[in-house]
Amino acid sequence: MAKLYFRYGAMNSGKSTALLQAAYNYEERGQHVLLAKPAIDTKGAEQISSRLGVARDVDFLIAPDADVRALFAEHRARVRKDVAALIPESDATADVACLMIDEAQFLTPEQVDDLLRITVDDGIPVLAYGIRTDFRTQAFPGSRRLLELAHSLEELKTICRCGRKAIFNARLVGGRFVFDGDQVAIDELTADRVTYESMCAQCYLRESGGRLD
């Protein structure tokens, strides 16, 4: 049975690297995958890029109002057509082995529902990678829905500056910690450079003055 997987972690926990490695593993075995990410993530344009310097184009972007299942069906049909054209003697049963989503926290709850339908009704595994919470420790709507629906949850781990396990994502603007602002801020869209730091609970509370909102 196909499953919906949510692989989550704080910033810098290697989510994009893990996704690209998983895609490589499928393709090394002659299987076909589709890669996608929400269009709101303008970092890297139409690519998924890891901090190790590896990058790859996505097959499609997901707009905030997009029907993810319909987008998937369109690109799944393209893969089947391309395979049939390359191998005319095949029975054209070659199919997409997996759909992989980067930055899944930016999906809407309805789009996460689409991912579940892709796994259950269309029989295709979905691997979604993302972070659970924003810089105020509040869950992203897409992540919350994935935590509710996913068949399998896997935490990708990283460490805080102090060496403890990092679970929060602190935001810095111009190198200074901030704890107010919009949930989504990507550095290319702002006048001051926005960066993030993965932190343990202790360090986060120290920097925030005890705030958890």
PDB file of C-alpha atoms in Angstrom:
ATOM      1  CA  MET A   1       0.000   0.000   0.000  1.00  0.00           C
ATOM      2  CA  ALA A   2       1.276   3.474  -0.908  1.00  0.00           C
ATOM      3  CA  LYS A   3       1.889   5.810   2.023  1.00  0.00           C
ATOM      4  CA  LEU A   4       2.161   9.505   2.758  1.00  0.00           C
ATOM      5  CA  TYR A   5       5.450  10.232   4.531  1.00  0.00           C
ATOM      6  CA  PHE A   6       6.290  13.439   6.387  1.00  0.00           C
ATOM      7  CA  ARG A   7       9.985  13.889   7.045  1.00  0.00           C
ATOM      8  CA  TYR A   8      10.502  17.000   9.122  1.00  0.00           C
ATOM      9  CA  GLY A   9      13.248  18.753  10.991  1.00  0.00           C
ATOM     10  CA  ALA A  10      14.551  22.147  12.052  1.00  0.00           C
ATOM     11  CA  MET A  11      16.424  24.322   9.577  1.00  0.00           C
ATOM     12  CA  ASN A  12      19.724  22.834   8.392  1.00  0.00           C
ATOM     13  CA  SER A  13      18.705  19.278   9.219  1.00  0.00           C
ATOM     14  CA  GLY A  14      19.395  18.130   5.651  1.00  0.00           C
ATOM     15  CA  LYS A  15      15.811  17.843   4.384  1.00  0.00           C
ATOM     16  CA  SER A  16      16.533  18.894   0.797  1.00  0.00           C
ATOM     17  CA  THR A  17      19.677  16.770   0.721  1.00  0.00           C
ATOM     18  CA  ALA A  18      17.673  13.758   1.912  1.00  0.00           C
ATOM     19  CA  LEU A  19      15.016  14.394  -0.754  1.00  0.00           C
ATOM     20  CA  LEU A  20      17.570  14.608  -3.551  1.00  0.00           C
ATOM     21  CA  GLN A  21      19.276  11.455  -2.302  1.00  0.00           C
ATOM     22  CA  ALA A  22      15.949   9.611  -2.219  1.00  0.00           C
ATOM     23  CA  ALA A  23      15.208  10.734  -5.793  1.00  0.00           C
ATOM     24  CA  TYR A  24      18.621   9.494  -6.898  1.00  0.00           C
ATOM     25  CA  ASN A  25      18.039   6.140  -5.237  1.00  0.00           C
ATOM     26  CA  TYR A  26      14.756   5.644  -7.119  1.00  0.00           C
ATOM     27  CA  GLU A  27      16.250   6.643 -10.468  1.00  0.00           C
ATOM     28  CA  GLU A  28      19.352   4.523  -9.996  1.00  0.00           C
ATOM     29  CA  ARG A  29      16.957   1.572 -10.058  1.00  0.00           C
ATOM     30  CA  GLY A  30      15.308   2.745 -13.265  1.00  0.00           C
ATOM     31  CA  GLN A  31      12.220   4.218 -11.601  1.00  0.00           C
ATOM     32  CA  HIS A  32      10.587   7.554 -12.320  1.00  0.00           C
ATOM     33  CA  VAL A  33       9.941  10.267  -9.749  1.00  0.00           C
ATOM     34  CA  LEU A  34       8.301  13.681  -9.795  1.00  0.00           C
ATOM     35  CA  LEU A  35       9.670  16.563  -7.736  1.00  0.00           C
ATOM     36  CA  ALA A  36       7.652  19.613  -6.716  1.00  0.00           C
ATOM     37  CA  LYS A  37       7.639  22.491  -4.265  1.00  0.00           C
ATOM     38  CA  PRO A  38       5.286  25.346  -3.330  1.00  0.00           C
ATOM     39  CA  ALA A  39       5.678  28.403  -5.569  1.00  0.00           C
ATOM     40  CA  ILE A  40       5.851  30.635  -2.482  1.00  0.00           C
ATOM     41  CA  ASP A  41       9.376  29.324  -1.903  1.00  0.00           C
ATOM     42  CA  THR A  42      11.202  31.642  -4.309  1.00  0.00           C
ATOM     43  CA  LYS A  43      14.621  30.663  -2.984  1.00  0.00           C
ATOM     44  CA  GLY A  44      16.316  28.739  -5.755  1.00  0.00           C
ATOM     45  CA  ALA A  45      13.559  29.665  -8.234  1.00  0.00           C
ATOM     46  CA  GLU A  46      12.384  26.398  -9.807  1.00  0.00           C
ATOM     47  CA  GLN A  47      15.010  24.248  -8.164  1.00  0.00           C
ATOM     48  CA  ILE A  48      15.468  22.175  -5.046  1.00  0.00           C
ATOM     49  CA  SER A  49      18.930  22.905  -3.719  1.00  0.00           C
ATOM     50  CA  SER A  50      20.790  21.512  -0.749  1.00  0.00           C
ATOM     51  CA  ARG A  51      23.347  23.273   1.396  1.00  0.00           C
ATOM     52  CA  LEU A  52      25.919  20.808   0.074  1.00  0.00           C
ATOM     53  CA  GLY A  53      25.699  22.474  -3.342  1.00  0.00           C
ATOM     54  CA  VAL A  54      23.547  19.859  -5.069  1.00  0.00           C
ATOM     55  CA  ALA A  55      20.560  21.195  -7.004  1.00  0.00           C
ATOM     56  CA  ARG A  56      17.885  19.879  -9.320  1.00  0.00           C
ATOM     57  CA  ASP A  57      14.966  21.382 -11.233  1.00  0.00           C
ATOM     58  CA  VAL A  58      11.488  20.612  -9.986  1.00  0.00           C
ATOM     59  CA  ASP A  59       8.945  19.083 -12.335  1.00  0.00           C
ATOM     60  CA  PHE A  60       6.281  21.551 -11.244  1.00  0.00           C
ATOM     61  CA  LEU A  61       5.557  24.360  -8.802  1.00  0.00           C
ATOM     62  CA  ILE A  62       2.483  24.398  -6.578  1.00  0.00           C
ATOM     63  CA  ALA A  63       0.632  27.717  -6.463  1.00  0.00           C
ATOM     64  CA  PRO A  64      -1.304  28.524  -3.248  1.00  0.00           C
ATOM     65  CA  ASP A  65      -4.639  27.844  -4.963  1.00  0.00           C
ATOM     66  CA  ALA A  66      -3.503  24.857  -7.041  1.00  0.00           C
ATOM     67  CA  ASP A  67      -5.171  21.455  -7.089  1.00  0.00           C
ATOM     68  CA  VAL A  68      -2.150  19.272  -6.322  1.00  0.00           C
ATOM     69  CA  ARG A  69      -3.826  16.055  -7.379  1.00  0.00           C
ATOM     70  CA  ALA A  70      -4.725  17.530 -10.776  1.00  0.00           C
ATOM     71  CA  LEU A  71      -1.155  18.824 -11.230  1.00  0.00           C
ATOM     72  CA  PHE A  72       0.219  15.426 -10.335  1.00  0.00           C
ATOM     73  CA  ALA A  73      -2.133  13.681 -12.769  1.00  0.00           C
ATOM     74  CA  GLU A  74      -1.002  15.994 -15.580  1.00  0.00           C
ATOM     75  CA  HIS A  75       2.688  15.321 -15.002  1.00  0.00           C
ATOM     76  CA  ARG A  76       2.126  11.632 -14.364  1.00  0.00           C
ATOM     77  CA  ALA A  77       0.518  11.390 -17.808  1.00  0.00           C
ATOM     78  CA  ARG A  78       3.541  13.164 -19.303  1.00  0.00           C
ATOM     79  CA  VAL A  79       5.939  10.655 -17.730  1.00  0.00           C
ATOM     80  CA  ARG A  80       3.918   7.740 -19.089  1.00  0.00           C
ATOM     81  CA  LYS A  81       3.853   9.311 -22.562  1.00  0.00           C
ATOM     82  CA  ASP A  82       7.594  10.015 -22.542  1.00  0.00           C
ATOM     83  CA  VAL A  83       8.409   6.460 -21.487  1.00  0.00           C
ATOM     84  CA  ALA A  84       6.172   5.019 -24.177  1.00  0.00           C
ATOM     85  CA  ALA A  85       7.870   7.234 -26.798  1.00  0.00           C
ATOM     86  CA  LEU A  86      11.351   6.213 -25.697  1.00  0.00           C
ATOM     87  CA  ILE A  87      10.523   2.515 -25.540  1.00  0.00           C
ATOM     88  CA  PRO A  88       7.836   1.926 -28.192  1.00  0.00           C
ATOM     89  CA  GLU A  89       7.811  -1.800 -27.648  1.00  0.00           C
ATOM     90  CA  SER A  90       6.934  -1.377 -23.964  1.00  0.00           C
ATOM     91  CA  ASP A  91       3.413  -1.926 -22.756  1.00  0.00           C
ATOM     92  CA  ALA A  92       3.419   1.708 -21.482  1.00  0.00           C
ATOM     93  CA  THR A  93       2.854   0.582 -17.915  1.00  0.00           C
ATOM     94  CA  ALA A  94       5.933   2.432 -16.634  1.00  0.00           C
ATOM     95  CA  ASP A  95       4.611   4.805 -14.018  1.00  0.00           C
ATOM     96  CA  VAL A  96       5.722   7.396 -11.499  1.00  0.00           C
ATOM     97  CA  ALA A  97       7.188   5.543  -8.530  1.00  0.00           C
ATOM     98  CA  CYS A  98       7.014   8.450  -6.096  1.00  0.00           C
ATOM     99  CA  LEU A  99       6.025  12.105  -5.726  1.00  0.00           C
ATOM    100  CA  MET A 100       8.463  14.170  -3.641  1.00  0.00           C
ATOM    101  CA  ILE A 101       7.578  17.555  -2.157  1.00  0.00           C
ATOM    102  CA  ASP A 102      10.139  19.984  -0.742  1.00  0.00           C
ATOM    103  CA  GLU A 103       9.216  22.823   1.673  1.00  0.00           C
ATOM    104  CA  ALA A 104       5.911  21.076   2.369  1.00  0.00           C
ATOM    105  CA  GLN A 105       5.154  23.396   5.289  1.00  0.00           C
ATOM    106  CA  PHE A 106       4.061  26.001   2.718  1.00  0.00           C
ATOM    107  CA  LEU A 107       1.239  23.821   1.364  1.00  0.00           C
ATOM    108  CA  THR A 108      -2.324  24.579   2.385  1.00  0.00           C
ATOM    109  CA  PRO A 109      -4.233  22.002   4.463  1.00  0.00           C
ATOM    110  CA  GLU A 110      -6.372  21.279   1.402  1.00  0.00           C
ATOM    111  CA  GLN A 111      -3.276  20.534  -0.662  1.00  0.00           C
ATOM    112  CA  VAL A 112      -2.061  18.111   1.994  1.00  0.00           C
ATOM    113  CA  ASP A 113      -5.457  16.415   1.714  1.00  0.00           C
ATOM    114  CA  ASP A 114      -4.669  16.067  -2.013  1.00  0.00           C
ATOM    115  CA  LEU A 115      -1.407  14.318  -1.132  1.00  0.00           C
ATOM    116  CA  LEU A 116      -3.290  11.755   0.914  1.00  0.00           C
ATOM    117  CA  ARG A 117      -5.677  11.139  -1.991  1.00  0.00           C
ATOM    118  CA  ILE A 118      -2.693  10.623  -4.312  1.00  0.00           C
ATOM    119  CA  THR A 119      -1.396   7.893  -2.026  1.00  0.00           C
ATOM    120  CA  VAL A 120      -4.718   6.222  -1.228  1.00  0.00           C
ATOM    121  CA  ASP A 121      -6.756   6.692  -4.397  1.00  0.00           C
ATOM    122  CA  ASP A 122      -3.962   6.839  -6.998  1.00  0.00           C
ATOM    123  CA  GLY A 123      -1.616   4.377  -5.295  1.00  0.00           C
ATOM    124  CA  ILE A 124       1.523   6.539  -5.469  1.00  0.00           C
ATOM    125  CA  PRO A 125       3.788   7.092  -2.434  1.00  0.00           C
ATOM    126  CA  VAL A 126       4.349  10.725  -1.459  1.00  0.00           C
ATOM    127  CA  LEU A 127       7.431  11.903   0.429  1.00  0.00           C
ATOM    128  CA  ALA A 128       6.912  15.368   1.922  1.00  0.00           C
ATOM    129  CA  TYR A 129       9.824  17.219   3.496  1.00  0.00           C
ATOM    130  CA  GLY A 130       9.495  20.338   5.619  1.00  0.00           C
ATOM    131  CA  ILE A 131       9.728  22.054   8.980  1.00  0.00           C
ATOM    132  CA  ARG A 132       7.085  21.833  11.700  1.00  0.00           C
ATOM    133  CA  THR A 133       7.072  25.307  13.192  1.00  0.00           C
ATOM    134  CA  ASP A 134       7.845  28.902  12.319  1.00  0.00           C
ATOM    135  CA  PHE A 135      10.154  31.332  14.119  1.00  0.00           C
ATOM    136  CA  ARG A 136       7.444  31.917  16.751  1.00  0.00           C
ATOM    137  CA  THR A 137       7.194  28.151  17.464  1.00  0.00           C
ATOM    138  CA  GLN A 138       3.742  28.021  15.804  1.00  0.00           C
ATOM    139  CA  ALA A 139       2.957  25.159  13.425  1.00  0.00           C
ATOM    140  CA  PHE A 140       2.698  25.927   9.727  1.00  0.00           C
ATOM    141  CA  PRO A 141      -0.787  24.974   8.462  1.00  0.00           C
ATOM    142  CA  GLY A 142       0.657  22.499   5.968  1.00  0.00           C
ATOM    143  CA  SER A 143       2.862  20.863   8.575  1.00  0.00           C
ATOM    144  CA  ARG A 144       0.013  20.613  11.052  1.00  0.00           C
ATOM    145  CA  ARG A 145      -2.116  18.813   8.483  1.00  0.00           C
ATOM    146  CA  LEU A 146       0.739  16.480   7.562  1.00  0.00           C
ATOM    147  CA  LEU A 147       1.197  15.572  11.213  1.00  0.00           C
ATOM    148  CA  GLU A 148      -2.505  14.740  11.312  1.00  0.00           C
ATOM    149  CA  LEU A 149      -2.661  12.680   8.106  1.00  0.00           C
ATOM    150  CA  ALA A 150       0.708  11.134   7.310  1.00  0.00           C
ATOM    151  CA  HIS A 151       1.059   7.378   7.542  1.00  0.00           C
ATOM    152  CA  SER A 152       4.674   7.771   8.601  1.00  0.00           C
ATOM    153  CA  LEU A 153       6.480  10.549  10.505  1.00  0.00           C
ATOM    154  CA  GLU A 154      10.262  10.797  10.573  1.00  0.00           C
ATOM    155  CA  GLU A 155      12.305  13.479  12.306  1.00  0.00           C
ATOM    156  CA  LEU A 156      15.552  14.585  10.665  1.00  0.00           C
ATOM    157  CA  LYS A 157      17.862  15.841  13.374  1.00  0.00           C
ATOM    158  CA  THR A 158      20.338  18.674  13.675  1.00  0.00           C
ATOM    159  CA  ILE A 159      22.066  20.420  16.548  1.00  0.00           C
ATOM    160  CA  CYS A 160      21.929  23.810  18.204  1.00  0.00           C
ATOM    161  CA  ARG A 161      24.972  26.048  18.661  1.00  0.00           C
ATOM    162  CA  CYS A 162      25.286  24.618  22.179  1.00  0.00           C
ATOM    163  CA  GLY A 163      25.376  21.014  20.964  1.00  0.00           C
ATOM    164  CA  ARG A 164      21.874  20.046  22.082  1.00  0.00           C
ATOM    165  CA  LYS A 165      19.246  18.774  19.665  1.00  0.00           C
ATOM    166  CA  ALA A 166      17.692  21.702  17.760  1.00  0.00           C
ATOM    167  CA  ILE A 167      13.896  21.773  17.530  1.00  0.00           C
ATOM    168  CA  PHE A 168      13.091  25.460  16.899  1.00  0.00           C
ATOM    169  CA  ASN A 169      13.854  27.899  14.079  1.00  0.00           C
ATOM    170  CA  ALA A 170      14.854  31.381  15.202  1.00  0.00           C
ATOM    171  CA  ARG A 171      14.678  34.270  12.710  1.00  0.00           C
ATOM    172  CA  LEU A 172      17.369  36.910  12.343  1.00  0.00           C
ATOM    173  CA  VAL A 173      16.953  40.124  10.354  1.00  0.00           C
ATOM    174  CA  GLY A 174      20.191  41.886   9.635  1.00  0.00           C
ATOM    175  CA  GLY A 175      21.879  39.527  12.098  1.00  0.00           C
ATOM    176  CA  ARG A 176      19.536  40.315  15.010  1.00  0.00           C
ATOM    177  CA  PHE A 177      16.922  37.958  16.452  1.00  0.00           C
ATOM    178  CA  VAL A 178      13.298  38.963  15.892  1.00  0.00           C
ATOM    179  CA  PHE A 179      10.164  37.391  17.327  1.00  0.00           C
ATOM    180  CA  ASP A 180       7.433  39.353  15.541  1.00  0.00           C
ATOM    181  CA  GLY A 181       6.470  39.465  11.875  1.00  0.00           C
ATOM    182  CA  ASP A 182       4.861  37.508   9.080  1.00  0.00           C
ATOM    183  CA  GLN A 183       5.039  33.735   9.248  1.00  0.00           C
ATOM    184  CA  VAL A 184       6.832  33.535   5.898  1.00  0.00           C
ATOM    185  CA  ALA A 185       9.873  35.698   5.129  1.00  0.00           C
ATOM    186  CA  ILE A 186      12.356  34.654   2.457  1.00  0.00           C
ATOM    187  CA  ASP A 187      15.530  36.678   2.167  1.00  0.00           C
ATOM    188  CA  GLU A 188      15.198  37.579  -1.533  1.00  0.00           C
ATOM    189  CA  LEU A 189      11.883  39.309  -0.778  1.00  0.00           C
ATOM    190  CA  THR A 190      13.048  41.601   2.015  1.00  0.00           C
ATOM    191  CA  ALA A 191      15.188  44.724   2.242  1.00  0.00           C
ATOM    192  CA  ASP A 192      17.124  43.373   5.234  1.00  0.00           C
ATOM    193  CA  ARG A 193      18.675  39.963   4.902  1.00  0.00           C
ATOM    194  CA  VAL A 194      16.604  37.306   6.645  1.00  0.00           C
ATOM    195  CA  THR A 195      18.373  34.231   7.987  1.00  0.00           C
ATOM    196  CA  TYR A 196      17.410  31.451  10.349  1.00  0.00           C
ATOM    197  CA  GLU A 197      19.188  29.535  13.070  1.00  0.00           C
ATOM    198  CA  SER A 198      18.240  26.126  14.409  1.00  0.00           C
ATOM    199  CA  MET A 199      18.058  26.196  18.191  1.00  0.00           C
ATOM    200  CA  CYS A 200      17.300  23.995  21.161  1.00  0.00           C
ATOM    201  CA  ALA A 201      14.526  25.031  23.553  1.00  0.00           C
ATOM    202  CA  GLN A 202      16.955  26.412  26.120  1.00  0.00           C
ATOM    203  CA  CYS A 203      18.792  28.691  23.697  1.00  0.00           C
ATOM    204  CA  TYR A 204      15.568  29.804  22.028  1.00  0.00           C
ATOM    205  CA  LEU A 205      14.026  30.824  25.351  1.00  0.00           C
ATOM    206  CA  ARG A 206      17.158  32.681  26.312  1.00  0.00           C
ATOM    207  CA  GLU A 207      17.181  34.697  23.077  1.00  0.00           C
ATOM    208  CA  SER A 208      13.419  35.330  23.132  1.00  0.00           C
ATOM    209  CA  GLY A 209      13.310  36.379  26.757  1.00  0.00           C
ATOM    210  CA  GLY A 210      10.999  33.482  27.509  1.00  0.00           C
ATOM    211  CA  ARG A 211       8.547  34.122  24.633  1.00  0.00           C
ATOM    212  CA  LEU A 212       6.964  31.132  22.931  1.00  0.00           C
ATOM    213  CA  ASP A 213       4.503  32.928  20.682  1.00  0.00           C
TER     214      ASP A 213
END
